[in-house]
XYZ file of C-alpha atoms in Angstrom:
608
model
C -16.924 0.812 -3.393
C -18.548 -2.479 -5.061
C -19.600 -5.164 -2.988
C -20.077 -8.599 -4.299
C -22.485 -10.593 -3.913
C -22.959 -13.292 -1.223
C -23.729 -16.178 -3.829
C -20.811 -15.102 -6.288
C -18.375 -15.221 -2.879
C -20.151 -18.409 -2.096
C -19.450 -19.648 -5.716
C -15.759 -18.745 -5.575
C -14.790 -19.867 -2.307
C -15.915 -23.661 -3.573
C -13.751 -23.051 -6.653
C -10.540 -22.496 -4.923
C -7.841 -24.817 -4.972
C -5.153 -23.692 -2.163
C -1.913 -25.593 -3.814
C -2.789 -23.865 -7.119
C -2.730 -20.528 -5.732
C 0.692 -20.605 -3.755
C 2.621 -22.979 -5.996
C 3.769 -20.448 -8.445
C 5.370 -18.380 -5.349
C 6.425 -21.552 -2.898
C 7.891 -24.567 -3.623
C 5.274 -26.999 -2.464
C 6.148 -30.351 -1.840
C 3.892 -33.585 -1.590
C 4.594 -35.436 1.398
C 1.848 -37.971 1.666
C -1.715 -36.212 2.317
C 0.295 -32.822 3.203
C 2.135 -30.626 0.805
C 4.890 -28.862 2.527
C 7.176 -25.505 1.914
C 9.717 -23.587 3.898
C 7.294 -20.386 5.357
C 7.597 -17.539 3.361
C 6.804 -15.491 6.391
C 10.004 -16.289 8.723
C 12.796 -17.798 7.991
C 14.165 -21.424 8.704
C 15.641 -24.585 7.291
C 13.373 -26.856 7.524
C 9.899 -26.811 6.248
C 6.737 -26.038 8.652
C 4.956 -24.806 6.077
C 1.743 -27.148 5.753
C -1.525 -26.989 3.584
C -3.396 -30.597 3.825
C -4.647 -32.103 0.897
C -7.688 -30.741 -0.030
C -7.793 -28.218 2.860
C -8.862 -24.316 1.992
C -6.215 -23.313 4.810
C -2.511 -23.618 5.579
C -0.389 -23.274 8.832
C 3.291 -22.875 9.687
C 4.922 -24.771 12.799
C 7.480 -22.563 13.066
C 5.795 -19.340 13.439
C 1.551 -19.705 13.610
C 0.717 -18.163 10.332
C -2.266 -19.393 9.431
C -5.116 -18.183 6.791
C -6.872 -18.969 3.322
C -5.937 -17.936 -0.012
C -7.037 -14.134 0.637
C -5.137 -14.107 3.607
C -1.666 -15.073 1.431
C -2.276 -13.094 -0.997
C -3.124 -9.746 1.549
C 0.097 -11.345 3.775
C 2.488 -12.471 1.027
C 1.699 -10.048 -2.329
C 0.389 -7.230 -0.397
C -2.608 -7.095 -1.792
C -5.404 -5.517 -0.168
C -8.997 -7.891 -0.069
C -10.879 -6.271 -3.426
C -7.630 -7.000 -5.058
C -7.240 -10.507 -3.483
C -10.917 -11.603 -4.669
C -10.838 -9.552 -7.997
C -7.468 -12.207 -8.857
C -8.789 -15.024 -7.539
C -12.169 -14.733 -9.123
C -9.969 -14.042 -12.405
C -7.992 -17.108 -11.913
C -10.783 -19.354 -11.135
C -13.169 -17.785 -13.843
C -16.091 -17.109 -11.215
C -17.946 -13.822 -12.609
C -18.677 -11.560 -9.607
C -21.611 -10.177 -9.378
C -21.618 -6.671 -7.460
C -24.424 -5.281 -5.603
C -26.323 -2.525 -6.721
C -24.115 -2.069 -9.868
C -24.345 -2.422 -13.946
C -20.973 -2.164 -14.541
C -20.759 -6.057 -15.280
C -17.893 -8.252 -14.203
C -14.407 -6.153 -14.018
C -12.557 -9.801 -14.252
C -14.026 -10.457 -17.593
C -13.522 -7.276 -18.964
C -9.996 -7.284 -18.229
C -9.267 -10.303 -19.582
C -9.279 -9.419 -23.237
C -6.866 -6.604 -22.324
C -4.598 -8.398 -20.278
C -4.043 -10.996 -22.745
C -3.576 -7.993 -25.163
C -0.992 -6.473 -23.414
C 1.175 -9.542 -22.452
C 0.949 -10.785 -26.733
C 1.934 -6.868 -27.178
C 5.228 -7.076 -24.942
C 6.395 -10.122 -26.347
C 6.316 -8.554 -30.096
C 8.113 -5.596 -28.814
C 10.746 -7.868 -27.266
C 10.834 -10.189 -30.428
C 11.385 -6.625 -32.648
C 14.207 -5.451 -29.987
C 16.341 -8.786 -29.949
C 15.842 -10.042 -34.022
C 14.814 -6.991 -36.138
C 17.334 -5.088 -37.912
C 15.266 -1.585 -36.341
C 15.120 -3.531 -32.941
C 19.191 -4.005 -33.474
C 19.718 -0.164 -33.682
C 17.820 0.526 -30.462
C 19.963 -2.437 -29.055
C 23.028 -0.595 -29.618
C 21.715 2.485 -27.726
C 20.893 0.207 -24.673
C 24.313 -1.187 -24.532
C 25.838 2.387 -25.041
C 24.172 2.921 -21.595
C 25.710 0.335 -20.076
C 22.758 -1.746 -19.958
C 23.039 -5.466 -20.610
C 21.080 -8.498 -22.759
C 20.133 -10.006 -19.289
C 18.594 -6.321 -17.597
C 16.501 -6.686 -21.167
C 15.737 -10.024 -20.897
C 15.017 -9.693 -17.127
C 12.390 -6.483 -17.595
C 11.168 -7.609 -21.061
C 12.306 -4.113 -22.700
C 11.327 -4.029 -25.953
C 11.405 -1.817 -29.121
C 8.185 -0.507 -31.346
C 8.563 -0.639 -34.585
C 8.325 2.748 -36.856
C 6.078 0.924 -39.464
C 2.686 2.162 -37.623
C 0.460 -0.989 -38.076
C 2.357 -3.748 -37.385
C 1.573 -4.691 -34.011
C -1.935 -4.500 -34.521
C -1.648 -6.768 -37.996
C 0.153 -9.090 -34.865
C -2.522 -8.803 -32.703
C -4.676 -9.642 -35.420
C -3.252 -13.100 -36.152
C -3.372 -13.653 -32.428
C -7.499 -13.372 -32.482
C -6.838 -9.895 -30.306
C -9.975 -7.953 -31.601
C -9.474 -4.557 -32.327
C -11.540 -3.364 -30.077
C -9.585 -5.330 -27.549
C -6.367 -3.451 -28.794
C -7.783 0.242 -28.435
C -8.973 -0.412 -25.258
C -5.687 -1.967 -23.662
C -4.079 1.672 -25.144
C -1.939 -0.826 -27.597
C -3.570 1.377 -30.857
C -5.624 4.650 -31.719
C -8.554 5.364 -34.065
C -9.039 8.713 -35.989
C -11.811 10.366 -36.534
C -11.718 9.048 -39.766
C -11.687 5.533 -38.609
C -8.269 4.228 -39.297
C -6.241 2.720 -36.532
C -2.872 2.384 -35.847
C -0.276 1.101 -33.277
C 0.276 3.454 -30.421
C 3.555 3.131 -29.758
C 6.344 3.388 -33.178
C 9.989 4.037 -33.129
C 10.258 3.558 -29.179
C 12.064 1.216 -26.492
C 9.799 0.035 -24.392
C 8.917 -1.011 -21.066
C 6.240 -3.278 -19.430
C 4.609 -1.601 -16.555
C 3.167 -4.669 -14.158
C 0.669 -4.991 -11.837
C 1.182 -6.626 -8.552
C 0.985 -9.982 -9.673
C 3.613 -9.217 -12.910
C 0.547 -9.109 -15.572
C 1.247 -6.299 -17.934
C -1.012 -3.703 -17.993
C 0.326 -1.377 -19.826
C 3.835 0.283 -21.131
C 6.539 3.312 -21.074
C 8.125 3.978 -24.079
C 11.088 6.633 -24.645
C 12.296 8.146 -28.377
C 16.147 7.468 -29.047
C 16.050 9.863 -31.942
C 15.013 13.315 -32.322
C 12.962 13.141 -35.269
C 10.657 10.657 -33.554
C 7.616 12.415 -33.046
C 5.889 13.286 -29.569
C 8.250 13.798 -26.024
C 10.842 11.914 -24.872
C 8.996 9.220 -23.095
C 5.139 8.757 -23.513
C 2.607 5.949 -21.625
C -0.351 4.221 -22.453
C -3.338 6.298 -22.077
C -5.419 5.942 -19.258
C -7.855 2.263 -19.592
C -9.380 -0.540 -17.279
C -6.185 -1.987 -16.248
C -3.592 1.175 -15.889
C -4.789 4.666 -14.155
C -1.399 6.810 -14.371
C -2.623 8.652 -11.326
C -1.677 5.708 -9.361
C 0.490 3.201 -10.966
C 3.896 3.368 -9.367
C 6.849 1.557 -11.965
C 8.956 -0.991 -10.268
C 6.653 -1.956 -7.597
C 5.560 -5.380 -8.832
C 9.699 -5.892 -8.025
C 9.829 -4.008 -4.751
C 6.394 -4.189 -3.224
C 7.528 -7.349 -1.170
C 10.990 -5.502 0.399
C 9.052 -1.934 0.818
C 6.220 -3.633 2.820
C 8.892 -5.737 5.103
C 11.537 -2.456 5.515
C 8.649 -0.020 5.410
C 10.791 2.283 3.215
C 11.259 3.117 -0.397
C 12.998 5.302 -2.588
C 11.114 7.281 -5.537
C 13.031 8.213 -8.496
C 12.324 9.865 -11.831
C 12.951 7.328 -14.758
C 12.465 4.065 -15.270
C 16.104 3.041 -16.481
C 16.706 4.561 -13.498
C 14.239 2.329 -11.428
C 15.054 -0.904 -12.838
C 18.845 -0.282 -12.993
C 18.064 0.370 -8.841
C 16.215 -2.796 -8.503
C 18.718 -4.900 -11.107
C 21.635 -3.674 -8.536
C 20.152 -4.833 -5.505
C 18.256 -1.952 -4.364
C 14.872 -3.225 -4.769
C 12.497 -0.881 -2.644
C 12.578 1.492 -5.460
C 9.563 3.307 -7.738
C 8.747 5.753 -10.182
C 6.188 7.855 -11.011
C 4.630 7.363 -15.131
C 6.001 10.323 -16.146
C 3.615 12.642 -14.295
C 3.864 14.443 -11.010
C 4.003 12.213 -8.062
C 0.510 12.913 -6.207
C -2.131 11.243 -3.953
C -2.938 8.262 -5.592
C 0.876 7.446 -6.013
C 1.512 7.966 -1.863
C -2.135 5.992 -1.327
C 0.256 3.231 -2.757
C 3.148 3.601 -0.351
C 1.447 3.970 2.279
C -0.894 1.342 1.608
C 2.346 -1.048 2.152
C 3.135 0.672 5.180
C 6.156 2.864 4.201
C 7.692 4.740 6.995
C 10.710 6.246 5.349
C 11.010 7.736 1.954
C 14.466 8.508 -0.398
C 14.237 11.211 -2.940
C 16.052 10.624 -5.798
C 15.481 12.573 -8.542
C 17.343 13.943 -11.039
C 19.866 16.536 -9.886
C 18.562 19.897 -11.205
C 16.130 22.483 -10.537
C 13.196 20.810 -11.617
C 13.734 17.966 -9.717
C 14.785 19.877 -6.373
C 11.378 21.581 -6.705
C 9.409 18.069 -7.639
C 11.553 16.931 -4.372
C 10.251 19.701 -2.102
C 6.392 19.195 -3.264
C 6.966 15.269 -2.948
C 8.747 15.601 0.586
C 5.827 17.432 1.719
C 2.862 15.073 0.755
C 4.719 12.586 2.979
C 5.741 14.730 5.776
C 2.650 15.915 6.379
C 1.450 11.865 6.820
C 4.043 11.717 9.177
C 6.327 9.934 7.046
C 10.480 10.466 7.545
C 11.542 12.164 3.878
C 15.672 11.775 3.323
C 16.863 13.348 0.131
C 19.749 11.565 -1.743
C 22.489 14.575 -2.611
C 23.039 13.052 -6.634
C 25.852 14.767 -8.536
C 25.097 17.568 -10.584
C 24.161 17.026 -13.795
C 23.602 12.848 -12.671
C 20.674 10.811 -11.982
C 20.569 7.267 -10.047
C 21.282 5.490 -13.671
C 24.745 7.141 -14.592
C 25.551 7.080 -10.721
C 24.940 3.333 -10.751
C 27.095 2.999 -13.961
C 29.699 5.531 -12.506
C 30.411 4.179 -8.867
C 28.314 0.977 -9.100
C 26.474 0.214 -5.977
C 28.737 1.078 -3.080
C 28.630 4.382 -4.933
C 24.234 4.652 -3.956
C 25.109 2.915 -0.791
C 27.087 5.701 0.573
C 24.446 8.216 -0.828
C 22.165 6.450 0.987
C 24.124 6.682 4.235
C 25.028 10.227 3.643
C 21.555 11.661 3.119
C 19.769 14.747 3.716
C 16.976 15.388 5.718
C 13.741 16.829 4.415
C 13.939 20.458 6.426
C 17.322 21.144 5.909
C 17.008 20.396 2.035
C 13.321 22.686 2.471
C 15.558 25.801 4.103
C 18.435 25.027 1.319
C 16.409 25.636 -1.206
C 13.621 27.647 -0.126
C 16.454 30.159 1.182
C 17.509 30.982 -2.842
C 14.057 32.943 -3.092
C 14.973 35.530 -0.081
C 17.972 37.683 0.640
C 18.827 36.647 4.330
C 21.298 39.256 4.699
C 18.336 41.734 5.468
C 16.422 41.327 8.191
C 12.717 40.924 6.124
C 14.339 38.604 3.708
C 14.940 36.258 6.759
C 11.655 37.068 8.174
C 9.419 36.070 5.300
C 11.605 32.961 4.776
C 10.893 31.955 8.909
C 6.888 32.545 7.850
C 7.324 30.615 4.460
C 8.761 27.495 6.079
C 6.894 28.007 9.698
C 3.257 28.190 7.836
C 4.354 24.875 5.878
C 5.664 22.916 8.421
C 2.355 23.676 10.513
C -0.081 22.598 7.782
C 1.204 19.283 8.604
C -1.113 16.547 9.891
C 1.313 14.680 12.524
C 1.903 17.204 16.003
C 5.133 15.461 17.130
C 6.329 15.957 14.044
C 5.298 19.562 13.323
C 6.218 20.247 17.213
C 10.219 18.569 16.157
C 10.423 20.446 12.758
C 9.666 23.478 14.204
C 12.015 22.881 16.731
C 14.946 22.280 14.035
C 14.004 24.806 12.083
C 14.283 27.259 15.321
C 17.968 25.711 15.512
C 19.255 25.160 11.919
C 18.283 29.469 11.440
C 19.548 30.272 15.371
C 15.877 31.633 15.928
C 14.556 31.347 19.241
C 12.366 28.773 19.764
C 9.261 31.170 21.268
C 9.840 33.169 18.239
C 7.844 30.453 16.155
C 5.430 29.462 18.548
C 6.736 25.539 19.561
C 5.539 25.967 22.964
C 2.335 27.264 21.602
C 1.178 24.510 19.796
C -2.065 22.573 20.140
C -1.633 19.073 20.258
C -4.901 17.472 19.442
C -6.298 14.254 20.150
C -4.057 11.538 19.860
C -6.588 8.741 20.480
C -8.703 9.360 17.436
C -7.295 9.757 13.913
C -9.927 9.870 10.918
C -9.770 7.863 8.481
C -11.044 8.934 4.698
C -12.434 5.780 3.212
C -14.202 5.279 6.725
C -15.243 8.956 6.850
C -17.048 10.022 3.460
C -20.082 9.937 5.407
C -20.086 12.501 8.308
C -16.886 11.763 10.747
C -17.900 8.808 13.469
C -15.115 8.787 15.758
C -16.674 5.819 17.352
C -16.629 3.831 14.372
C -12.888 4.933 13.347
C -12.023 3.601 16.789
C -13.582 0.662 16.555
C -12.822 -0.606 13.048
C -9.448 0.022 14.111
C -9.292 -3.258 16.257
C -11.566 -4.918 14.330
C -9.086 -4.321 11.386
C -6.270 -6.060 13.689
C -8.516 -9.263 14.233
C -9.526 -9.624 10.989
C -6.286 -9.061 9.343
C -4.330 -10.627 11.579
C -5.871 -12.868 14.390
C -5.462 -15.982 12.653
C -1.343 -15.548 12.196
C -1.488 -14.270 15.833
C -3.606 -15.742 18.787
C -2.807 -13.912 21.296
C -4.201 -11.024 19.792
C -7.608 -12.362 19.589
C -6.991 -13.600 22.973
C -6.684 -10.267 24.517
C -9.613 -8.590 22.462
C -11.775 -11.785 24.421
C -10.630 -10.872 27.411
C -10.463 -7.279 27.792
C -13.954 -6.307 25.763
C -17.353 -7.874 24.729
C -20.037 -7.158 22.070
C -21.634 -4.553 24.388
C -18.614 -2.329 24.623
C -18.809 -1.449 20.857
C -21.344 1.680 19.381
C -21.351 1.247 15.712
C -23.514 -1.464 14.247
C -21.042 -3.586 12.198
C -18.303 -3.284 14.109
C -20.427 -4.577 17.023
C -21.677 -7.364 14.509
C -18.029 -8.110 12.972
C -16.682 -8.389 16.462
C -19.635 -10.989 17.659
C -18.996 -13.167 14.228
C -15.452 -12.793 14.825
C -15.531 -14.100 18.188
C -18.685 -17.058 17.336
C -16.105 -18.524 14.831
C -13.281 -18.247 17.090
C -15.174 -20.013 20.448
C -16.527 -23.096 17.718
C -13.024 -23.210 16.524
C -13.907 -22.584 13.014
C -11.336 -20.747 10.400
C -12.149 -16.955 10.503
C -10.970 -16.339 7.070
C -11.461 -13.388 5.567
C -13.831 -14.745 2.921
C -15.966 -16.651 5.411
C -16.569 -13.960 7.256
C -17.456 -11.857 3.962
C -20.694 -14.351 3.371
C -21.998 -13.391 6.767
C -22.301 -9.945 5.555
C -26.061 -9.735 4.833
C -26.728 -6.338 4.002
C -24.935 -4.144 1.137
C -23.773 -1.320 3.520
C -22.042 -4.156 5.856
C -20.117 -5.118 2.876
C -19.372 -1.907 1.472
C -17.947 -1.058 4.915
C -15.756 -4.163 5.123
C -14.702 -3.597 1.991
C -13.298 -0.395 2.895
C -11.934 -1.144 6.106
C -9.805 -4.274 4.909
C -8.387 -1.705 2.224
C -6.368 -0.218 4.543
C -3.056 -2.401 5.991
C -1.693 -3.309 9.681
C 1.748 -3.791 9.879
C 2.517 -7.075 11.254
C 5.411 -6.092 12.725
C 3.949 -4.139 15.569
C 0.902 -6.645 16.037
C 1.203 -6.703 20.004
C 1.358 -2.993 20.533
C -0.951 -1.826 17.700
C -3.907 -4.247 19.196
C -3.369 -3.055 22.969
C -3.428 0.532 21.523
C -6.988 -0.518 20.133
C -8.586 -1.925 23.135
C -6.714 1.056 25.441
C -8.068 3.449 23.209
C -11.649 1.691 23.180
C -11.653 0.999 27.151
C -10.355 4.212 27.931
C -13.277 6.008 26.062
C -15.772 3.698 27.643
C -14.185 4.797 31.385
C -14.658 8.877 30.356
C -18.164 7.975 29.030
C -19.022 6.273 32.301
C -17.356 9.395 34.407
C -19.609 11.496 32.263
C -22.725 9.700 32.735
C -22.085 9.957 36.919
C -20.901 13.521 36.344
C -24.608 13.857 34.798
C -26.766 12.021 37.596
C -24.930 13.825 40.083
C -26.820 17.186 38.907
C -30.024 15.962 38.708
C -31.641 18.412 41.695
C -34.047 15.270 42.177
C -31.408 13.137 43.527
C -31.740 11.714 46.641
C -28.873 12.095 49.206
C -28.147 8.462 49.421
C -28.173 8.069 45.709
C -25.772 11.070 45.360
C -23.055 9.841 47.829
C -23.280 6.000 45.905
C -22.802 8.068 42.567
C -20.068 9.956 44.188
C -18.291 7.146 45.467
C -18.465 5.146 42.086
C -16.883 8.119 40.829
C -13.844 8.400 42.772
C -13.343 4.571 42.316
C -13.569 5.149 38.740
C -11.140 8.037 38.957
C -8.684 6.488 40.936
C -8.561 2.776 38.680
C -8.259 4.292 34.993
C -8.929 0.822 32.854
C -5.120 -1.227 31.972
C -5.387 -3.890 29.107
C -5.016 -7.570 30.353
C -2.371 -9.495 28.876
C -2.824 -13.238 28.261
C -0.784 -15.711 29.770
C 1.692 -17.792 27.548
C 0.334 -20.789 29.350
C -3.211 -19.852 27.830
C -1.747 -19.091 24.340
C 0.037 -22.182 23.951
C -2.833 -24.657 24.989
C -5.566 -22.265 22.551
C -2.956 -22.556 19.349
C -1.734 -26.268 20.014
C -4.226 -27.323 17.553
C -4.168 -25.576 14.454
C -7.505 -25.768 12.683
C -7.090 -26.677 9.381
C-alpha cells in the first residue's frame, strides 16, 4: 500500500478549490458569499446544501452532511480515500510523493494515457457515425435494435480495418507512441513496427469511476475478422481486467444506495440494462468473474446479487461458481430464469422492460438453482446417486464463511431433498465467534483481533462522524483513549476526539497529516479502503463500542479470575476480588445513548 507523503498532502490540501470539485456533479448556485445546491445525499425542494466562499468544507441543513472534498467524493462517487486523493491530486496537478517508493507519481503517469484513450474513443466514434466502414457496422447496431442515441449515449464506436490509422490520429494529436502502446491503443513487433490494436471492431469505452476512459471492448461483426468474438485492451496502468467491472461508472451510485446489483455476460447486454432503466447492472471484461471483480461489489456494499447470464450450459456453470464466491461472503445470490437460447439483450428487445421486471420478481434462489443443476451429474433414483449429491452440495455449502447462512442453507437443502435435518449435521454446527471477523487488508501481518475490533469503530468515526454527530457522541461517552490496545487506533481515536473537543473539521485529509510515521499511514490507508454503509450508521457504531466494551468486561473477569489463584492472597483481598467479580458478572457493560437534547445543541453550529 503507498503512503504519501505528509508535505505532498500538505501541498494538495492548499490547492483545493471545493466549488470546482462538486460543480460538475451539483448545480451550485452563488447566493452572495455562499454557493448553494439541493443535497445530493437526501432529498428535498429546497436547497440546504451550503459550501461558503472560500471554505474547504460544506454542510447540508436538511440532513447534517458535512465533510471536505475527500469526504464527497468517498460519500457521493464511492470512491474509497487512495482513489479520492489519487483524483484530486490529478485534478489539481500536485505530484504525490509516496513513502518509501520509486515508482514516481501514478497521477503523472496516467495522464499521457488517459488523454490517449479519451482522443482514441472519439476517432472510433467519428469512424462509426461518418465513415463509409463505420456505416456498415451502423447497420448491424440498428439490426439489433439498438438506436443513434444508446451510441451516442455510450460513445460506441467502430475501428477501422486499415491497421494504422488511429495511431497516424494519435500522431497529429502530439499522443507519443509510446503513450499509445502503453494505453493498449497499438502493438509493436518484434520487428519494431506498430500498429493499431483494435481493426474491423465496434467498440466500447470501458470508464473508470469518474467516466475517464481507460480502456475499451471491442466485438468482430464478421467472421473473417481475425481473433474471437470480442477482445479488450491488454492489461496497463489505468485498466487491470482482473478487476474492472463494465457499466459501473453508470451504476456504482444506485448499487451503493440499493446495495444490490445484477452481473451479466456482455456488454450490449449491460448497457441495454442500464439504457432501460435498470442501472445497478455490470459485467465482467470477458473473463471469469473472480476476486478482484466481487472486491468491487462489495466494496460498494452490495447485499444482493442477480445472475444473469446467458441461458446455456456455460453460463449455468459460470452462475454456480459466481453464486458461490458471494454466498460464501454472506451475500443473497438470486438467479434470473432467461429463456433458452436468450440473454438480457434480446429479452430487453423481446418484452421490453416489464418483460426483466417480472424476471426479476420471479427469481430463483441460489440453492435451489445449485441442487437443479448439480442434480444432472447423479442418478437420484438410486440410493448412492442421491447420497453423493447430499455430500457434494453439504461439503459446499459448509465451506462457506457466514454460520447463519451455512446453518439456513443447510436447513433448505435438508427440506428441498426431504432429508432429515440430523442427517446433515445442522444441529451440529459450530458457530464461531461472532464478535470478531478478520479482515484481509488489516490482517497480512499475523491476525490482531484487537486491532480488527478496533479499526472497526474507528472506521465509523472517520468515515462518517462528521455527516453524523451522534455517532461521535456516543464513542465520547461510552470509551476513552485507554480502552483501546493497538497503537494507532489508540492514536487515531485521541486525534479524532482533540479535533472534535476544539471544534475543528476532522476531515479525512487533516487527519492524514497527523500521521507521522509510514506504518500509521499505510494502516489508514488500508482501513479507509474498506466502506460503512451509511444506512445502518446507528447500529453498526453501537455494535463497535458493544463489541469493544464487552471484550474489555471478559478481560477484566479474567484478570480477577487470575488474582483470585494467587495462593499468596490474603483473605481480605480474596473476598474484595470476589465481590468485584460478582458485580462484574451481574452488570455486563450496555452502550449509552446520547440524548437528542445533547445532539441538537453539539450540531447547532456547523463548523465550516
Amino acid at each position: 500500500m503507498d503512503v504519501f507523503k505528509k508535505e505532498s498532502l500538505e501541498l494538495l490540501r492548499s490547492r483545493i478549490d471545493l466549488v470546482e470539485v462538486l460543480s460538475p456533479h451539483l448545480a451550485l448556485k452563488n447566493s452572495g458569499s455562499v454557493f448553494k445546491a439541493l443535497c445530493p445525499f437526501h432529498e428535498e425542494k429546497t436547497p440546504s446544501f451550503i459550501i461558503k466562499r472560500g471554505d474547504s468544507h460544506y454542510h447540508c441543513f436538511g440532513c447534517g452532511a458535512h465533510g471536505d472534498a475527500i469526504a464527497f467524493l468517498m460519500g457521493y462517487l464511492k470512491m474509497n480515500f487512495l482513489e479520492a486523493v489519487e483524483h484530486l491530486a490529478e485534478r489539481f496537478q500536485v505530484a504525490l510523493e509516496r513513502e518509501s517508493s520509486h515508482k514516481g507519481d501514478l497521477s503523472i503517469q496516467k495522464a499521457p494515457l488517459k488523454e490517449a484513450l479519451e482522443k482514441a474513443a472519439s476517432f472510433f466514434h467519428f469512424c462509426l457515425l461518418h465513415t463509409k466502414e463505420g456505416h456498415e457496422a451502423l447497420s448491424y447496431l440498428y439490426k439489433r435494435g439498438i438506436s443513434l442515441d444508446f451510441i451516442r449515449s455510450f460513445r460506441l464506436g467502430w475501428a477501422p480495418s486499415q491497421g494504422n490509422l488511429l495511431l497516424r490520429f494519435l500522431k497529429k494529436e502530439r499522443v507519443s507512441e509510446e503513450s499509445a502502446q502503453r494505453a493498449g491503443l497499438i502493438r509493436v513487433s518484434e520487428r519494431g513496427f506498430a500498429r493499431d490494436f483494435f481493426s474491423e471492431r465496434i467498440t466500447f469505452p470501458i470508464l473508470d469511476k469518474l467516466g475517464a476512459v481507460i480502456g475499451f471492448s471491442a466485438r468482430k461483426i464478421k467472421e473473417s475478422t481475425f481473433g474471437g468474438k470480442y477482445i479488450n485492451t491488454p492489461d496497463t496502468l489505468l485498466f487491470k481486467k482482473s478487476h474492472v467491472l463494465f457499466g459501473l461508472y453508470h451504476s456504482r451510485k444506485r448499487i451503493a444506495k440499493e446495495q444490490r446489483a445484477i452481473v451479466v455476460e456482455g456488454q450490449i447486454d449491460a448497457l441495454r440494462l442500464i439504457h432501460e432503466g435498470f442501472d445497478f447492472v455490470v459485467a465482467a471484461q470477458g473473463t471469469a468473474f473472480g476476486e478482484g471483480h466481487l472486491g468491487e461489489l462489495l466494496s460498494l456494499g452490495v447485499r444482493h446479487v442477480y445472475l444473469a447470464l446467458d441461458a446455456d450450459r456455460a453460463g449455468e456453470a459460470a452462475m454456480v461458481k459466481i453464486g458461490n464466491l458471494f454466498q460464501k461472503l454472506g451475500i443473497e445470490v438470486s438467479i434470473l430464469d432467461l429463456p433458452k437460447g436468450s440473454d438480457p439483450d434480446t429479452l430487453l428487445q423481446e418484452a421490453g422492460p416489464e418483460g426483466f421486471l417480472k424476471l426479476l420478481e420471479k427469481r430463483e434462489s441460489y440453492l435451489s438453482f445449485l441442487i437443479k443443476t448439480t442434480s444432472r451429474e447423479f442418478d437420484l433414483d438410486s440410493p448412492s446417486g442421491k447420497s453423493q449429491l447430499v455430500r457434494r452440495l453439504s461439503e459446499q455449502i459448509r465451506s462457506w464463511d457466514e454460520p447463519v447462512m451455512v446453518h439456513e442453507s443447510l436447513r433448505l437443502l435438508s427440506q428441498l431433498l426431504h432429508i432429515p435435518e440430523r442427517m446433515i449435521g445442522v444441529d451440529e454446527l459450530v458457530v464461531p465467534n461472532l464478535y470478531v471477523k478478520r479482515e484481509e487488508n488489516l490482517s497480512s501481518q499475523p491476525f490482531n483481533a484487537d486491532k480488527v475490533m478496533e479499526s472497526d469503530l474507528v472506521r465509523w468515526l472517520l468515515l462518517s462522524g462528521t455527516n453524523h454527530p451522534q455517532i461521535a457522541l456516543r464513542a465520547r461517552r461510552n470509551l476513552k483513549k485507554e480502552d483501546f490496545r493497538d497503537p494507532i487506533c489508540k492514536k487515531l481515536f485521541d486525534l479524532y476526539f482533540a479535533l472534535f473537543d476544539e471544534e475543528k473539521p476532522r476531515d479525512l485529509l487533516a487527519i492524514t497529516i497527523q500521521m507521522k510515521e509510514e506504518e500509521e499511514g499505510r494502516f489508514l490507508s488500508e482501513l479507509l479502503e474498506k466502506r460503512v454503509s451509511l444506512e445502518r450508521v446507528d447500529a453498526g457504531v453501537t455494535e463497535a463500542i458493544q463489541k469493544l466494551l464487552i471484550r474489555n468486561w471478559m478481560e477484566e473477569r479474567e484478570e480477577l479470575k487470575a488474582k483470585l489463584q494467587d495462593p499468596t492472597l490474603s483473605e481480605e483481598k480474596a473476598l474484595f476480588f470476589v465481590k468485584k467479580f460478582d458485580e462484574l458478572k451481574k452488570s455486563p457493560p450496555q452502550v449509552l445513548i446520547e440524548s437528542k437534547d445533547l445532539v441538537t445543541k453539539t450540531t447547532s453550529k456547523p463548523n465550516f
